[in-house]
Amino acid sequence: MKRKVIIDCDPGIDDSLALMLALKSEELDVLGITVCSGNVPAKIGAKNAIKVLDICDRKDIPVYIGEEVPLVRELITAQDTHGDDGVGDNNYPDIEGVEPKNGGVEFIVNTLKNEKDVSIIALAPLTNIAKALKLDKDAFANIDEFVTMGGNFKSNGNCSPVAEFNYWVDPHAADYVYKNMPVKIHMIGLDVTRKIVLTPNILEFMSRLGNEKMYNFIKEITRFYIDFHWKQEGIIGCVINDPLAIAYFMDRSICSGKEYFVEIEEEGKAIGMTIVDEFDFYKKEKNALVLTEVDAEKTMKMFMNKIFINNEELIEAMGGNL
Ligand code: RIB
Ligand code: CA
């Protein structure tokens, strides 16, 4: 049975890889892609999402532009990490005849109102999700599950000593979502995503899996990202955060964790920090499942199997190359 999902994102290099995984997975029925500002302004991100749809031959899926600025803060993008164009500055031409629509927030609300068992996988700042909750919280009574790539528990921040980018860009939206989402929030944070590293060895492995178009696109868009990781963190390869949220949604065995009360700091020197009440000081309802352990090899094998060859035996046989 296919599971119906809306993917909210800010493409973004790792968002693009996550969209590829979702679009190539027969388990998912992607009803639509909504884009907010984050890695890049929303309009640029929406064009990148359409580029990924084109690469995956899924231009039938609608792309909606949502919120272009955070709820309160000034927008701070991550174009130093993802390139000015959001996909590694490869100067890709716009896809002929396919335009993003406006009304991303309304699409989320209307889809939840009109369809049963829809889940949302959020890979970006939570601006669109917060705005949709503010617009019509009752619509979320129908939501199936909510998974967010964002936050950090015991892992250090990636845009301040204590904050993860998605929740730091729009901490007011993140805190609003954690206080108002009617279902348990599955938090795929840096504690687990930092272990999902696309290395030169894995890229070389991908080059031999018989799908040149997908390989070339992944190679092209990750070049800029790999250069950034070498400069910023001295690692060879790149952390691909967002695909883990998709992989986890399809296979819960990939990650494990515990339920806690979570809120997000909205101001001050720790702005954007994910506050996880590990010892239940506040005695508040545990609103989030915080994932802290991950099977990184299983994640990368799923990524390659779904995108390239759909042959688990071959991937397993070549697993030693991971
Ligand atoms: O902190 C990593 C997250 O912020 C990822 O979703 C990345 O794409 C950026 O949006
Ligand atoms: Ca993202």
PDB file of N, CA and C in Angstrom, residues 211-296:
ATOM      1  N   ASN A 211      23.355   3.736 -14.083  1.00  0.00           N
ATOM      2  CA  ASN A 211      22.384   4.787 -14.408  1.00  0.00           C
ATOM      3  C   ASN A 211      23.142   6.108 -14.479  1.00  0.00           C
ATOM      4  N   GLU A 212      23.700   6.374 -15.664  1.00  0.00           N
ATOM      5  CA  GLU A 212      24.603   7.507 -15.836  1.00  0.00           C
ATOM      6  C   GLU A 212      23.925   8.835 -15.527  1.00  0.00           C
ATOM      7  N   LYS A 213      22.639   8.963 -15.930  1.00  0.00           N
ATOM      8  CA  LYS A 213      21.935  10.234 -15.731  1.00  0.00           C
ATOM      9  C   LYS A 213      21.861  10.567 -14.239  1.00  0.00           C
ATOM     10  N   MET A 214      21.443   9.595 -13.448  1.00  0.00           N
ATOM     11  CA  MET A 214      21.323   9.847 -11.995  1.00  0.00           C
ATOM     12  C   MET A 214      22.699  10.069 -11.381  1.00  0.00           C
ATOM     13  N   TYR A 215      23.671   9.257 -11.801  1.00  0.00           N
ATOM     14  CA  TYR A 215      25.021   9.400 -11.239  1.00  0.00           C
ATOM     15  C   TYR A 215      25.590  10.779 -11.567  1.00  0.00           C
ATOM     16  N   ASN A 216      25.499  11.177 -12.804  1.00  0.00           N
ATOM     17  CA  ASN A 216      26.074  12.468 -13.215  1.00  0.00           C
ATOM     18  C   ASN A 216      25.450  13.621 -12.442  1.00  0.00           C
ATOM     19  N   PHE A 217      24.126  13.574 -12.245  1.00  0.00           N
ATOM     20  CA  PHE A 217      23.451  14.661 -11.518  1.00  0.00           C
ATOM     21  C   PHE A 217      23.939  14.700 -10.068  1.00  0.00           C
ATOM     22  N   ILE A 218      24.008  13.524  -9.429  1.00  0.00           N
ATOM     23  CA  ILE A 218      24.468  13.474  -8.036  1.00  0.00           C
ATOM     24  C   ILE A 218      25.904  13.955  -7.938  1.00  0.00           C
ATOM     25  N   LYS A 219      26.726  13.519  -8.875  1.00  0.00           N
ATOM     26  CA  LYS A 219      28.152  13.927  -8.877  1.00  0.00           C
ATOM     27  C   LYS A 219      28.274  15.437  -9.039  1.00  0.00           C
ATOM     28  N   GLU A 220      27.488  15.994  -9.981  1.00  0.00           N
ATOM     29  CA  GLU A 220      27.566  17.432 -10.262  1.00  0.00           C
ATOM     30  C   GLU A 220      27.124  18.267  -9.053  1.00  0.00           C
ATOM     31  N   ILE A 221      25.982  17.897  -8.470  1.00  0.00           N
ATOM     32  CA  ILE A 221      25.435  18.788  -7.418  1.00  0.00           C
ATOM     33  C   ILE A 221      26.200  18.628  -6.108  1.00  0.00           C
ATOM     34  N   THR A 222      26.895  17.493  -5.902  1.00  0.00           N
ATOM     35  CA  THR A 222      27.577  17.315  -4.612  1.00  0.00           C
ATOM     36  C   THR A 222      29.007  17.845  -4.624  1.00  0.00           C
ATOM     37  N   ARG A 223      29.534  18.191  -5.795  1.00  0.00           N
ATOM     38  CA  ARG A 223      30.924  18.682  -5.880  1.00  0.00           C
ATOM     39  C   ARG A 223      31.120  19.883  -4.959  1.00  0.00           C
ATOM     40  N   PHE A 224      30.215  20.869  -5.107  1.00  0.00           N
ATOM     41  CA  PHE A 224      30.299  22.126  -4.329  1.00  0.00           C
ATOM     42  C   PHE A 224      30.191  21.800  -2.838  1.00  0.00           C
ATOM     43  N   TYR A 225      29.286  20.848  -2.514  1.00  0.00           N
ATOM     44  CA  TYR A 225      28.978  20.459  -1.126  1.00  0.00           C
ATOM     45  C   TYR A 225      30.181  19.755  -0.497  1.00  0.00           C
ATOM     46  N   ILE A 226      30.854  18.918  -1.296  1.00  0.00           N
ATOM     47  CA  ILE A 226      32.048  18.204  -0.804  1.00  0.00           C
ATOM     48  C   ILE A 226      33.178  19.205  -0.551  1.00  0.00           C
ATOM     49  N   ASP A 227      33.333  20.159  -1.453  1.00  0.00           N
ATOM     50  CA  ASP A 227      34.360  21.199  -1.257  1.00  0.00           C
ATOM     51  C   ASP A 227      34.077  21.974   0.028  1.00  0.00           C
ATOM     52  N   PHE A 228      32.802  22.299   0.280  1.00  0.00           N
ATOM     53  CA  PHE A 228      32.414  23.019   1.498  1.00  0.00           C
ATOM     54  C   PHE A 228      32.764  22.197   2.736  1.00  0.00           C
ATOM     55  N   HIS A 229      32.478  20.880   2.695  1.00  0.00           N
ATOM     56  CA  HIS A 229      32.731  20.036   3.877  1.00  0.00           C
ATOM     57  C   HIS A 229      34.228  19.947   4.184  1.00  0.00           C
ATOM     58  N   TRP A 230      35.045  19.959   3.088  1.00  0.00           N
ATOM     59  CA  TRP A 230      36.493  19.893   3.328  1.00  0.00           C
ATOM     60  C   TRP A 230      36.955  21.189   4.012  1.00  0.00           C
ATOM     61  N   LYS A 231      36.463  22.323   3.486  1.00  0.00           N
ATOM     62  CA  LYS A 231      36.866  23.630   4.032  1.00  0.00           C
ATOM     63  C   LYS A 231      36.331  23.803   5.469  1.00  0.00           C
ATOM     64  N   GLN A 232      35.053  23.432   5.651  1.00  0.00           N
ATOM     65  CA  GLN A 232      34.389  23.742   6.927  1.00  0.00           C
ATOM     66  C   GLN A 232      34.704  22.738   8.037  1.00  0.00           C
ATOM     67  N   GLU A 233      34.741  21.448   7.690  1.00  0.00           N
ATOM     68  CA  GLU A 233      34.852  20.425   8.754  1.00  0.00           C
ATOM     69  C   GLU A 233      36.018  19.472   8.507  1.00  0.00           C
ATOM     70  N   GLY A 234      36.800  19.706   7.410  1.00  0.00           N
ATOM     71  CA  GLY A 234      37.986  18.875   7.157  1.00  0.00           C
ATOM     72  C   GLY A 234      37.635  17.424   6.885  1.00  0.00           C
ATOM     73  N   ILE A 235      36.413  17.208   6.307  1.00  0.00           N
ATOM     74  CA  ILE A 235      36.084  15.807   5.966  1.00  0.00           C
ATOM     75  C   ILE A 235      36.027  15.657   4.450  1.00  0.00           C
ATOM     76  N   ILE A 236      36.370  14.440   3.979  1.00  0.00           N
ATOM     77  CA  ILE A 236      36.287  14.125   2.549  1.00  0.00           C
ATOM     78  C   ILE A 236      34.948  13.437   2.317  1.00  0.00           C
ATOM     79  N   GLY A 237      34.039  14.135   1.622  1.00  0.00           N
ATOM     80  CA  GLY A 237      32.692  13.612   1.435  1.00  0.00           C
ATOM     81  C   GLY A 237      31.717  14.685   1.881  1.00  0.00           C
ATOM     82  N   CYS A 238      30.439  14.310   1.966  1.00  0.00           N
ATOM     83  CA  CYS A 238      29.466  15.310   2.430  1.00  0.00           C
ATOM     84  C   CYS A 238      28.352  14.622   3.219  1.00  0.00           C
ATOM     85  N   VAL A 239      27.953  15.284   4.294  1.00  0.00           N
ATOM     86  CA  VAL A 239      26.844  14.771   5.106  1.00  0.00           C
ATOM     87  C   VAL A 239      25.542  15.018   4.339  1.00  0.00           C
ATOM     88  N   ILE A 240      24.797  13.951   4.079  1.00  0.00           N
ATOM     89  CA  ILE A 240      23.529  14.139   3.350  1.00  0.00           C
ATOM     90  C   ILE A 240      22.389  13.912   4.345  1.00  0.00           C
ATOM     91  N   ASN A 241      21.994  15.017   4.992  1.00  0.00           N
ATOM     92  CA  ASN A 241      21.004  14.963   6.068  1.00  0.00           C
ATOM     93  C   ASN A 241      19.617  14.504   5.604  1.00  0.00           C
ATOM     94  N   ASP A 242      19.065  15.168   4.599  1.00  0.00           N
ATOM     95  CA  ASP A 242      17.643  15.015   4.288  1.00  0.00           C
ATOM     96  C   ASP A 242      17.220  13.616   3.817  1.00  0.00           C
ATOM     97  N   PRO A 243      18.055  12.920   3.026  1.00  0.00           N
ATOM     98  CA  PRO A 243      17.609  11.576   2.607  1.00  0.00           C
ATOM     99  C   PRO A 243      17.296  10.639   3.779  1.00  0.00           C
ATOM    100  N   LEU A 244      17.933  10.872   4.935  1.00  0.00           N
ATOM    101  CA  LEU A 244      17.662   9.983   6.076  1.00  0.00           C
ATOM    102  C   LEU A 244      16.211  10.096   6.530  1.00  0.00           C
ATOM    103  N   ALA A 245      15.634  11.289   6.452  1.00  0.00           N
ATOM    104  CA  ALA A 245      14.221  11.439   6.866  1.00  0.00           C
ATOM    105  C   ALA A 245      13.303  10.615   5.962  1.00  0.00           C
ATOM    106  N   ILE A 246      13.619  10.572   4.685  1.00  0.00           N
ATOM    107  CA  ILE A 246      12.821   9.773   3.744  1.00  0.00           C
ATOM    108  C   ILE A 246      13.020   8.286   4.018  1.00  0.00           C
ATOM    109  N   ALA A 247      14.288   7.901   4.186  1.00  0.00           N
ATOM    110  CA  ALA A 247      14.596   6.479   4.423  1.00  0.00           C
ATOM    111  C   ALA A 247      13.924   5.989   5.704  1.00  0.00           C
ATOM    112  N   TYR A 248      14.001   6.815   6.756  1.00  0.00           N
ATOM    113  CA  TYR A 248      13.383   6.458   8.048  1.00  0.00           C
ATOM    114  C   TYR A 248      11.870   6.337   7.907  1.00  0.00           C
ATOM    115  N   PHE A 249      11.275   7.232   7.130  1.00  0.00           N
ATOM    116  CA  PHE A 249       9.812   7.164   6.961  1.00  0.00           C
ATOM    117  C   PHE A 249       9.416   5.816   6.349  1.00  0.00           C
ATOM    118  N   MET A 250      10.282   5.300   5.451  1.00  0.00           N
ATOM    119  CA  MET A 250       9.952   4.036   4.766  1.00  0.00           C
ATOM    120  C   MET A 250      10.370   2.808   5.565  1.00  0.00           C
ATOM    121  N   ASP A 251      11.378   2.960   6.419  1.00  0.00           N
ATOM    122  CA  ASP A 251      11.857   1.788   7.182  1.00  0.00           C
ATOM    123  C   ASP A 251      12.285   2.236   8.574  1.00  0.00           C
ATOM    124  N   ARG A 252      11.372   2.074   9.563  1.00  0.00           N
ATOM    125  CA  ARG A 252      11.624   2.576  10.928  1.00  0.00           C
ATOM    126  C   ARG A 252      12.801   1.898  11.610  1.00  0.00           C
ATOM    127  N   SER A 253      13.189   0.724  11.079  1.00  0.00           N
ATOM    128  CA  SER A 253      14.306   0.016  11.752  1.00  0.00           C
ATOM    129  C   SER A 253      15.626   0.745  11.548  1.00  0.00           C
ATOM    130  N   ILE A 254      15.622   1.719  10.627  1.00  0.00           N
ATOM    131  CA  ILE A 254      16.888   2.412  10.299  1.00  0.00           C
ATOM    132  C   ILE A 254      17.367   3.278  11.457  1.00  0.00           C
ATOM    133  N   CYS A 255      16.415   3.798  12.256  1.00  0.00           N
ATOM    134  CA  CYS A 255      16.793   4.679  13.378  1.00  0.00           C
ATOM    135  C   CYS A 255      16.078   4.229  14.650  1.00  0.00           C
ATOM    136  N   SER A 256      16.677   4.591  15.785  1.00  0.00           N
ATOM    137  CA  SER A 256      15.987   4.360  17.064  1.00  0.00           C
ATOM    138  C   SER A 256      16.239   5.555  17.973  1.00  0.00           C
ATOM    139  N   GLY A 257      15.382   5.692  18.977  1.00  0.00           N
ATOM    140  CA  GLY A 257      15.517   6.824  19.893  1.00  0.00           C
ATOM    141  C   GLY A 257      14.492   6.720  21.001  1.00  0.00           C
ATOM    142  N   LYS A 258      14.244   7.835  21.682  1.00  0.00           N
ATOM    143  CA  LYS A 258      13.291   7.856  22.805  1.00  0.00           C
ATOM    144  C   LYS A 258      12.396   9.079  22.707  1.00  0.00           C
ATOM    145  N   GLU A 259      11.275   9.031  23.435  1.00  0.00           N
ATOM    146  CA  GLU A 259      10.335  10.148  23.440  1.00  0.00           C
ATOM    147  C   GLU A 259      10.674  11.121  24.564  1.00  0.00           C
ATOM    148  N   TYR A 260      10.637  12.401  24.227  1.00  0.00           N
ATOM    149  CA  TYR A 260      10.927  13.456  25.195  1.00  0.00           C
ATOM    150  C   TYR A 260      10.012  14.643  24.939  1.00  0.00           C
ATOM    151  N   PHE A 261       9.931  15.542  25.919  1.00  0.00           N
ATOM    152  CA  PHE A 261       9.360  16.867  25.664  1.00  0.00           C
ATOM    153  C   PHE A 261      10.454  17.720  25.028  1.00  0.00           C
ATOM    154  N   VAL A 262      10.121  18.341  23.894  1.00  0.00           N
ATOM    155  CA  VAL A 262      11.098  19.153  23.148  1.00  0.00           C
ATOM    156  C   VAL A 262      10.505  20.530  22.859  1.00  0.00           C
ATOM    157  N   GLU A 263      11.340  21.540  23.011  1.00  0.00           N
ATOM    158  CA  GLU A 263      10.961  22.891  22.572  1.00  0.00           C
ATOM    159  C   GLU A 263      12.188  23.560  21.968  1.00  0.00           C
ATOM    160  N   ILE A 264      11.978  24.671  21.267  1.00  0.00           N
ATOM    161  CA  ILE A 264      13.077  25.315  20.546  1.00  0.00           C
ATOM    162  C   ILE A 264      13.269  26.719  21.110  1.00  0.00           C
ATOM    163  N   GLU A 265      14.521  27.092  21.384  1.00  0.00           N
ATOM    164  CA  GLU A 265      14.848  28.421  21.906  1.00  0.00           C
ATOM    165  C   GLU A 265      14.635  29.471  20.815  1.00  0.00           C
ATOM    166  N   GLU A 266      13.864  30.517  21.161  1.00  0.00           N
ATOM    167  CA  GLU A 266      13.490  31.492  20.125  1.00  0.00           C
ATOM    168  C   GLU A 266      14.329  32.766  20.132  1.00  0.00           C
ATOM    169  N   GLU A 267      15.192  32.925  21.113  1.00  0.00           N
ATOM    170  CA  GLU A 267      15.954  34.192  21.180  1.00  0.00           C
ATOM    171  C   GLU A 267      17.258  33.986  21.932  1.00  0.00           C
ATOM    172  N   GLY A 268      18.094  35.023  21.931  1.00  0.00           N
ATOM    173  CA  GLY A 268      19.312  35.011  22.737  1.00  0.00           C
ATOM    174  C   GLY A 268      20.452  34.229  22.094  1.00  0.00           C
ATOM    175  N   LYS A 269      21.516  34.048  22.894  1.00  0.00           N
ATOM    176  CA  LYS A 269      22.732  33.466  22.315  1.00  0.00           C
ATOM    177  C   LYS A 269      22.547  32.008  21.909  1.00  0.00           C
ATOM    178  N   ALA A 270      21.503  31.341  22.450  1.00  0.00           N
ATOM    179  CA  ALA A 270      21.272  29.934  22.086  1.00  0.00           C
ATOM    180  C   ALA A 270      20.107  29.808  21.103  1.00  0.00           C
ATOM    181  N   ILE A 271      19.805  30.894  20.390  1.00  0.00           N
ATOM    182  CA  ILE A 271      18.629  30.890  19.497  1.00  0.00           C
ATOM    183  C   ILE A 271      18.674  29.700  18.538  1.00  0.00           C
ATOM    184  N   GLY A 272      17.562  29.030  18.386  1.00  0.00           N
ATOM    185  CA  GLY A 272      17.471  27.868  17.493  1.00  0.00           C
ATOM    186  C   GLY A 272      17.874  26.568  18.150  1.00  0.00           C
ATOM    187  N   MET A 273      18.307  26.618  19.404  1.00  0.00           N
ATOM    188  CA  MET A 273      18.729  25.388  20.101  1.00  0.00           C
ATOM    189  C   MET A 273      17.528  24.468  20.324  1.00  0.00           C
ATOM    190  N   THR A 274      17.741  23.176  20.130  1.00  0.00           N
ATOM    191  CA  THR A 274      16.706  22.184  20.423  1.00  0.00           C
ATOM    192  C   THR A 274      16.841  21.792  21.890  1.00  0.00           C
ATOM    193  N   ILE A 275      15.857  22.147  22.693  1.00  0.00           N
ATOM    194  CA  ILE A 275      15.914  21.852  24.130  1.00  0.00           C
ATOM    195  C   ILE A 275      15.169  20.539  24.378  1.00  0.00           C
ATOM    196  N   VAL A 276      15.924  19.475  24.672  1.00  0.00           N
ATOM    197  CA  VAL A 276      15.338  18.144  24.896  1.00  0.00           C
ATOM    198  C   VAL A 276      15.320  17.875  26.406  1.00  0.00           C
ATOM    199  N   ASP A 277      14.127  17.716  26.982  1.00  0.00           N
ATOM    200  CA  ASP A 277      13.986  17.525  28.430  1.00  0.00           C
ATOM    201  C   ASP A 277      14.255  16.059  28.777  1.00  0.00           C
ATOM    202  N   GLU A 278      15.544  15.693  28.737  1.00  0.00           N
ATOM    203  CA  GLU A 278      15.933  14.275  28.891  1.00  0.00           C
ATOM    204  C   GLU A 278      15.498  13.703  30.248  1.00  0.00           C
ATOM    205  N   PHE A 279      15.525  14.544  31.307  1.00  0.00           N
ATOM    206  CA  PHE A 279      15.215  14.005  32.649  1.00  0.00           C
ATOM    207  C   PHE A 279      13.868  14.473  33.177  1.00  0.00           C
ATOM    208  N   ASP A 280      13.011  14.938  32.200  1.00  0.00           N
ATOM    209  CA  ASP A 280      11.611  15.259  32.526  1.00  0.00           C
ATOM    210  C   ASP A 280      11.473  16.289  33.652  1.00  0.00           C
ATOM    211  N   PHE A 281      12.315  17.318  33.605  1.00  0.00           N
ATOM    212  CA  PHE A 281      12.230  18.388  34.615  1.00  0.00           C
ATOM    213  C   PHE A 281      10.868  19.073  34.577  1.00  0.00           C
ATOM    214  N   TYR A 282      10.358  19.282  33.350  1.00  0.00           N
ATOM    215  CA  TYR A 282       9.150  20.093  33.192  1.00  0.00           C
ATOM    216  C   TYR A 282       7.861  19.277  33.345  1.00  0.00           C
ATOM    217  N   LYS A 283       7.959  17.965  33.434  1.00  0.00           N
ATOM    218  CA  LYS A 283       6.778  17.083  33.542  1.00  0.00           C
ATOM    219  C   LYS A 283       5.738  17.388  32.447  1.00  0.00           C
ATOM    220  N   LYS A 284       6.215  17.708  31.257  1.00  0.00           N
ATOM    221  CA  LYS A 284       5.286  18.022  30.162  1.00  0.00           C
ATOM    222  C   LYS A 284       5.121  16.802  29.245  1.00  0.00           C
ATOM    223  N   GLU A 285       4.003  16.790  28.485  1.00  0.00           N
ATOM    224  CA  GLU A 285       3.732  15.682  27.565  1.00  0.00           C
ATOM    225  C   GLU A 285       4.897  15.524  26.590  1.00  0.00           C
ATOM    226  N   LYS A 286       5.334  14.304  26.385  1.00  0.00           N
ATOM    227  CA  LYS A 286       6.441  14.023  25.472  1.00  0.00           C
ATOM    228  C   LYS A 286       5.927  14.171  24.028  1.00  0.00           C
ATOM    229  N   ASN A 287       6.278  15.285  23.395  1.00  0.00           N
ATOM    230  CA  ASN A 287       5.740  15.621  22.058  1.00  0.00           C
ATOM    231  C   ASN A 287       6.597  15.107  20.913  1.00  0.00           C
ATOM    232  N   ALA A 288       7.770  14.514  21.230  1.00  0.00           N
ATOM    233  CA  ALA A 288       8.655  14.134  20.113  1.00  0.00           C
ATOM    234  C   ALA A 288       9.358  12.805  20.360  1.00  0.00           C
ATOM    235  N   LEU A 289       9.523  12.053  19.286  1.00  0.00           N
ATOM    236  CA  LEU A 289      10.416  10.889  19.292  1.00  0.00           C
ATOM    237  C   LEU A 289      11.729  11.393  18.715  1.00  0.00           C
ATOM    238  N   VAL A 290      12.768  11.481  19.549  1.00  0.00           N
ATOM    239  CA  VAL A 290      14.064  12.018  19.128  1.00  0.00           C
ATOM    240  C   VAL A 290      14.943  10.834  18.734  1.00  0.00           C
ATOM    241  N   LEU A 291      15.286  10.745  17.447  1.00  0.00           N
ATOM    242  CA  LEU A 291      16.092   9.614  16.964  1.00  0.00           C
ATOM    243  C   LEU A 291      17.566   9.892  17.233  1.00  0.00           C
ATOM    244  N   THR A 292      18.246   8.902  17.821  1.00  0.00           N
ATOM    245  CA  THR A 292      19.649   9.103  18.211  1.00  0.00           C
ATOM    246  C   THR A 292      20.584   8.021  17.673  1.00  0.00           C
ATOM    247  N   GLU A 293      20.045   6.897  17.232  1.00  0.00           N
ATOM    248  CA  GLU A 293      20.885   5.828  16.662  1.00  0.00           C
ATOM    249  C   GLU A 293      20.465   5.584  15.214  1.00  0.00           C
ATOM    250  N   VAL A 294      21.425   5.241  14.362  1.00  0.00           N
ATOM    251  CA  VAL A 294      21.099   5.025  12.951  1.00  0.00           C
ATOM    252  C   VAL A 294      21.977   3.929  12.360  1.00  0.00           C
ATOM    253  N   ASP A 295      21.378   3.152  11.458  1.00  0.00           N
ATOM    254  CA  ASP A 295      22.139   2.157  10.687  1.00  0.00           C
ATOM    255  C   ASP A 295      22.528   2.849   9.375  1.00  0.00           C
ATOM    256  N   ALA A 296      23.711   3.452   9.394  1.00  0.00           N
ATOM    257  CA  ALA A 296      24.143   4.290   8.251  1.00  0.00           C
ATOM    258  C   ALA A 296      24.325   3.452   6.992  1.00  0.00           C
TER     259      ALA A 296
END
